[in-house]
CSV table of C-alpha atoms in Angstrom, one decimal:
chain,number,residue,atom,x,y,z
A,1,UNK,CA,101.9,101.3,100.7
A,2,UNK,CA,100.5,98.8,103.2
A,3,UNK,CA,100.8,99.8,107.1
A,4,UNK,CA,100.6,96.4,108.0
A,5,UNK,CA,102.5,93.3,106.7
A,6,UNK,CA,100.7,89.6,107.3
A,7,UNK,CA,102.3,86.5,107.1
A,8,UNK,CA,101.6,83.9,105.8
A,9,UNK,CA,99.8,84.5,102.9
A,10,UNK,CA,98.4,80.9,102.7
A,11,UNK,CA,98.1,78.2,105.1
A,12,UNK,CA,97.2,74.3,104.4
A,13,UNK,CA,96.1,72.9,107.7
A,14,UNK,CA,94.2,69.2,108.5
A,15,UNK,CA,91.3,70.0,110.2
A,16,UNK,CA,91.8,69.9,113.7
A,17,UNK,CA,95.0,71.4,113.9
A,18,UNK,CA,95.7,75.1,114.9
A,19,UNK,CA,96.5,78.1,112.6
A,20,UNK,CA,98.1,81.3,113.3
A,21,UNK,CA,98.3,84.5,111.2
A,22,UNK,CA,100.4,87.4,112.3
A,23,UNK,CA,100.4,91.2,111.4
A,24,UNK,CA,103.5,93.2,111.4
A,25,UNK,CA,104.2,96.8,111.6
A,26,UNK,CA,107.5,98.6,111.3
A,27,UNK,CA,106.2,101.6,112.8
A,28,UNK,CA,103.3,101.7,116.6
A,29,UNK,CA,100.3,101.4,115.8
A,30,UNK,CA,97.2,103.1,117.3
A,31,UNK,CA,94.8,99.8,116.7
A,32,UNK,CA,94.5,96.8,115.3
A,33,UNK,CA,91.2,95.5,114.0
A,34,UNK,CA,90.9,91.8,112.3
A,35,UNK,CA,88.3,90.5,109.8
A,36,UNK,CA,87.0,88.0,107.8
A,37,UNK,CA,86.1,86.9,104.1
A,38,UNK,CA,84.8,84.1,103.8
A,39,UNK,CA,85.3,83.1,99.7
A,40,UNK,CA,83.0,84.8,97.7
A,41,UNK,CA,81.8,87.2,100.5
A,42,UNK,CA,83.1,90.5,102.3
A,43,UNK,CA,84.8,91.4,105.0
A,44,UNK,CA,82.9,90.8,108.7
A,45,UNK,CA,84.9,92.6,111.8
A,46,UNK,CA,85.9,90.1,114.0
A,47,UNK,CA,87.9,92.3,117.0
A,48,UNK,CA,89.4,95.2,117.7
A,49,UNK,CA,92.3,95.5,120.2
A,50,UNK,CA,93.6,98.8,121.6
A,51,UNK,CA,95.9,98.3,124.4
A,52,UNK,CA,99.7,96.9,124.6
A,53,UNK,CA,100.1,93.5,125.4
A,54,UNK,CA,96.5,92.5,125.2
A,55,UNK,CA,94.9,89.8,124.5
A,56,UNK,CA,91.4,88.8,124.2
A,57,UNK,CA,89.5,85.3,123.2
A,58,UNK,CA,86.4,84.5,121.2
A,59,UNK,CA,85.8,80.5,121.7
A,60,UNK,CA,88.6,78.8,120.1
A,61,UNK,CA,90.0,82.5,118.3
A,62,UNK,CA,93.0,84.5,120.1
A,63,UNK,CA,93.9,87.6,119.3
A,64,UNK,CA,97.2,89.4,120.4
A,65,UNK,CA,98.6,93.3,120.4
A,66,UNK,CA,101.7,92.8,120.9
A,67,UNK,CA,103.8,94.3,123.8
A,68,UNK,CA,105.4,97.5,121.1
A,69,UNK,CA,102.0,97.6,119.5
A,70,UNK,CA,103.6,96.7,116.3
A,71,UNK,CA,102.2,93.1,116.0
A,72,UNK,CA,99.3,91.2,116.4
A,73,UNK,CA,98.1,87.7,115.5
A,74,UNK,CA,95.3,85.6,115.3
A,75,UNK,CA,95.7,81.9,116.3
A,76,UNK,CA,92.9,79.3,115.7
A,77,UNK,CA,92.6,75.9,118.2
A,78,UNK,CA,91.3,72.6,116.6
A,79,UNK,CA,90.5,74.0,112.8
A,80,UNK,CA,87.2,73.5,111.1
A,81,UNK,CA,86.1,73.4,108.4
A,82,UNK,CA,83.7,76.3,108.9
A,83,UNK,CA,87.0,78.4,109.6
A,84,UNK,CA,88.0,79.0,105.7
A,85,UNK,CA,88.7,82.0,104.9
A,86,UNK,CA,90.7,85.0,104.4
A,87,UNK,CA,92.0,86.9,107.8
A,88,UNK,CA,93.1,90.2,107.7
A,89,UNK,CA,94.0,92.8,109.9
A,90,UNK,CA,94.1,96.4,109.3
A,91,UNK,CA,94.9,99.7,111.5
A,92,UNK,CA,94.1,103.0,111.5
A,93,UNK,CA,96.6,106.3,109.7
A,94,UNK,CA,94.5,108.9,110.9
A,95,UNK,CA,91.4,108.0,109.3
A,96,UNK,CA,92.1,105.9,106.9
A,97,UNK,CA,91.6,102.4,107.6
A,98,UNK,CA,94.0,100.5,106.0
A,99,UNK,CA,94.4,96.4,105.6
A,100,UNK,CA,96.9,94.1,105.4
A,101,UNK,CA,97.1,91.2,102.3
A,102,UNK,CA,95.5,89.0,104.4
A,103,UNK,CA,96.4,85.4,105.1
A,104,UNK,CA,94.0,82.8,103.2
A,105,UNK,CA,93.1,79.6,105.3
A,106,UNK,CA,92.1,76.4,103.8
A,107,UNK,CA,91.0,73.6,106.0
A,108,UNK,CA,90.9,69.6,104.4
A,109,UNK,CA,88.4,67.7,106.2
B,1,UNK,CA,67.8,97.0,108.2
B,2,UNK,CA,69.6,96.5,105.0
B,3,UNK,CA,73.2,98.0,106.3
B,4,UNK,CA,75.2,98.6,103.3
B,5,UNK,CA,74.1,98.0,99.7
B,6,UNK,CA,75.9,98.8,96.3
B,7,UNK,CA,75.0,98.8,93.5
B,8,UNK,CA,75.2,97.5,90.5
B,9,UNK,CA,77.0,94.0,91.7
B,10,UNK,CA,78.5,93.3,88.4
B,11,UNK,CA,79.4,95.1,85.7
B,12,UNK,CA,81.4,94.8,82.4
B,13,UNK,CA,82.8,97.9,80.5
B,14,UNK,CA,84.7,98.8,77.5
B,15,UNK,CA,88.1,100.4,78.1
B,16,UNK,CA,87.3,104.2,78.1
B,17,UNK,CA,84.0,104.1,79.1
B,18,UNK,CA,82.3,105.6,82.2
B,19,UNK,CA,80.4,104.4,85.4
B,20,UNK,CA,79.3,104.9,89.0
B,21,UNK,CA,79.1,103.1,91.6
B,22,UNK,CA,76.8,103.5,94.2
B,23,UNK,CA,77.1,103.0,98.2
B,24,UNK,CA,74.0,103.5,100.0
B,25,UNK,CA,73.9,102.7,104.1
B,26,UNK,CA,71.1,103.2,106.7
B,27,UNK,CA,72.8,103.3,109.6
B,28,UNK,CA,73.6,107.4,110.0
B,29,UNK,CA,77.3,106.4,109.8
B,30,UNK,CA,79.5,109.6,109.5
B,31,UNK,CA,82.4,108.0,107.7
B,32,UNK,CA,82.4,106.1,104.5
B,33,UNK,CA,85.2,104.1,102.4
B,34,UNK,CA,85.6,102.6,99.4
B,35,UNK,CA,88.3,99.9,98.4
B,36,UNK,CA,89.2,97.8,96.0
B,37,UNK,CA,90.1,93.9,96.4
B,38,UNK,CA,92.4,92.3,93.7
B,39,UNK,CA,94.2,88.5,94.4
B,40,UNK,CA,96.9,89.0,96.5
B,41,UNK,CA,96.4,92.3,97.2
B,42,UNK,CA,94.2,92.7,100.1
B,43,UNK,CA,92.1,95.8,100.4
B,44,UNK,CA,93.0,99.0,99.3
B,45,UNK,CA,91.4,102.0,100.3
B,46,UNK,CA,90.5,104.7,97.2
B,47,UNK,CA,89.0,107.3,98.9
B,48,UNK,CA,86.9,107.9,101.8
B,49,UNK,CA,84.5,110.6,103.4
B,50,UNK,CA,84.7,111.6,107.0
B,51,UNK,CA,81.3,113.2,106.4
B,52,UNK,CA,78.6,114.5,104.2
B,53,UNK,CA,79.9,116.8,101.6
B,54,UNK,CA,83.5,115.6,102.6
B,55,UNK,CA,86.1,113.4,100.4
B,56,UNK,CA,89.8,112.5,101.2
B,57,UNK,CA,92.1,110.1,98.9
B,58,UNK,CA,93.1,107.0,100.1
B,59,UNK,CA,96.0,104.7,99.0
B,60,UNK,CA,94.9,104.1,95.1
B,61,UNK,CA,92.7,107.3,94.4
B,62,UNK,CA,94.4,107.5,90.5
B,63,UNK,CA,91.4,107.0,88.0
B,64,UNK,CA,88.4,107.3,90.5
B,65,UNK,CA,86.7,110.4,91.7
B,66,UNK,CA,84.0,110.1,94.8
B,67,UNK,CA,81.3,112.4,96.0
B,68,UNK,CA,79.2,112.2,99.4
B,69,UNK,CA,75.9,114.9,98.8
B,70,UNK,CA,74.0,112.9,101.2
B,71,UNK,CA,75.1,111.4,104.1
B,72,UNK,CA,73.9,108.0,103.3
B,73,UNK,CA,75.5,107.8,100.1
B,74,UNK,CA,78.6,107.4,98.6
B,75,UNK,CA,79.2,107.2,95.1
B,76,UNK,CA,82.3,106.1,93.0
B,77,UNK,CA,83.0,107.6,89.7
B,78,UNK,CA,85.2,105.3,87.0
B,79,UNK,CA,85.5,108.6,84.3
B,80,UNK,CA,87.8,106.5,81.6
B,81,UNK,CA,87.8,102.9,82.4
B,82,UNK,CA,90.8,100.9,81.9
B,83,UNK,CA,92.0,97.0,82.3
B,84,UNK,CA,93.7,98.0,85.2
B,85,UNK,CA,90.2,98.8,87.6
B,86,UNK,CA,89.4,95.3,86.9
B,87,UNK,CA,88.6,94.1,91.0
B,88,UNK,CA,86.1,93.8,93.3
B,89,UNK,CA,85.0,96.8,94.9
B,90,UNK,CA,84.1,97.4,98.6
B,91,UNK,CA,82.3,99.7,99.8
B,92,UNK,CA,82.2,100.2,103.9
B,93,UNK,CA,80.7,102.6,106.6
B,94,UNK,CA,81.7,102.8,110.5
B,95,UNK,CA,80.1,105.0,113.0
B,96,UNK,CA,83.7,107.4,113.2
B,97,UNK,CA,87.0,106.7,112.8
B,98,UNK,CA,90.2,106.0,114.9
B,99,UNK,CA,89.6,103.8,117.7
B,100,UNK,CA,85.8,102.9,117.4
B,101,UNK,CA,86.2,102.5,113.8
B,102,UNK,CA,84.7,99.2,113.1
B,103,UNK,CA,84.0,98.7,109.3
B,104,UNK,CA,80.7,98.1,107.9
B,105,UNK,CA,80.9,96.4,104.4
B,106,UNK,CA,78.5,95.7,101.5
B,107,UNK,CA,78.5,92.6,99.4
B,108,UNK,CA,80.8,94.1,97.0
B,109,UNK,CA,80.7,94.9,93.0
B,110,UNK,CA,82.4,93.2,90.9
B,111,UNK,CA,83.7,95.2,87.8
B,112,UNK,CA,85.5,93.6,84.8
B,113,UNK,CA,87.1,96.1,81.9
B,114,UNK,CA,87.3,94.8,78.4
């Protein structure tokens, strides 16, 4: 089964207004890497973040690790439209790289 | 610099036929995965190679065999197709694993069984 749980697994939002996704683990996790599909495309790495507690920005993206290193999120500042997507996360078990079931974005103009 | 290309990107079978699907990179990657991507599902991993002439199972290996003879490919074998390996399939590369493991993925094949 899935390492990682994400919630939710869609999200309506006005453009403009924020959007977070999180990514729970019941067990510590080593990593956690995000991504994201636009519709109809593949996956693109966004991040990867290694250490408890942190926390690093990419213009109006957060990512967290949380403080146990068994969740992370994603929160998004002022939506656009260009945001739409799916988000998932996904951590390593050993080698395997392994994904949660993503949350799925959609942004009304 | 292409990155990662499979191939065929569509593809409709009979139930009980046979296929492959090919994952070629050009980006000396050691490791190499393959999921599949049904709705609600997210990504599941099938099997994946830590390294030329290597194979592991993933999460969903049932069905699908894999071989890596070259480093820069990756092949996945359907031997008896069925309704269920309906999806999209993923193919991805990353440099290694673990910690500096940031996935590479190609545009996907999508497979449909009749």
């Amino acid at each position: 089964g899935q390492q990682v749980m994400q919630i939710p697994q869609y999200q309506h939002v006005q453009e403009g207004e924020d959007f977070t996704t999180y990514c729970n683990s019941s067990t510590t996790l080593s990593n956690i890497q995000w991504y994201k599909q636009r519709p109809g495309g593949h996956p693109v790495f966004l991040i990867q973040l290694v250490k408890s507690g942190e926390v690093k920005k990419q213009k109006r993206l957060t990512f967290q690790f949380g403080e146990a290193k068994k969740n992370s999120s994603l929160h998004i500042t002022a939506t656009q439209t260009t945001d739409v997507g799916t988000y998932f996360c996904s951590s390593n078990a050993g080698n395997m790289l392994t994904f949660g079931g993503g949350t799925r974005l959609m942004v009304k103009p | 610099n292409a990155g990662v290309t499979q191939t065929p990107k569509f593809r409709v079978l009979k139930t009980g036929q046979s296929m492959t699907l090919l994952c070629a990179q050009d980006m000396n990657h050691e490791y190499m995965y393959w999921y599949r991507q049904d709705p609600g599902m997210g990504l599941r991993l099938i099997h994946y190679s830590v390294g030329e002439g290597t194979t592991a199972k993933g999460e969903v290996p049932d069905g699908y065999n894999v071989s890596r003879l070259k480093k820069q490919n990756f092949l996945l074998g359907l031997e008896s197709a069925a309704p269920s390996q309906t999806s999209v399939y993923f193919c991805a590369s990353s440099y290694s694993g673990g910690l500096a493991g940031e996935l590479f993925f190609g545009e996907g094949s999508r497979l449909t069984v009749l």
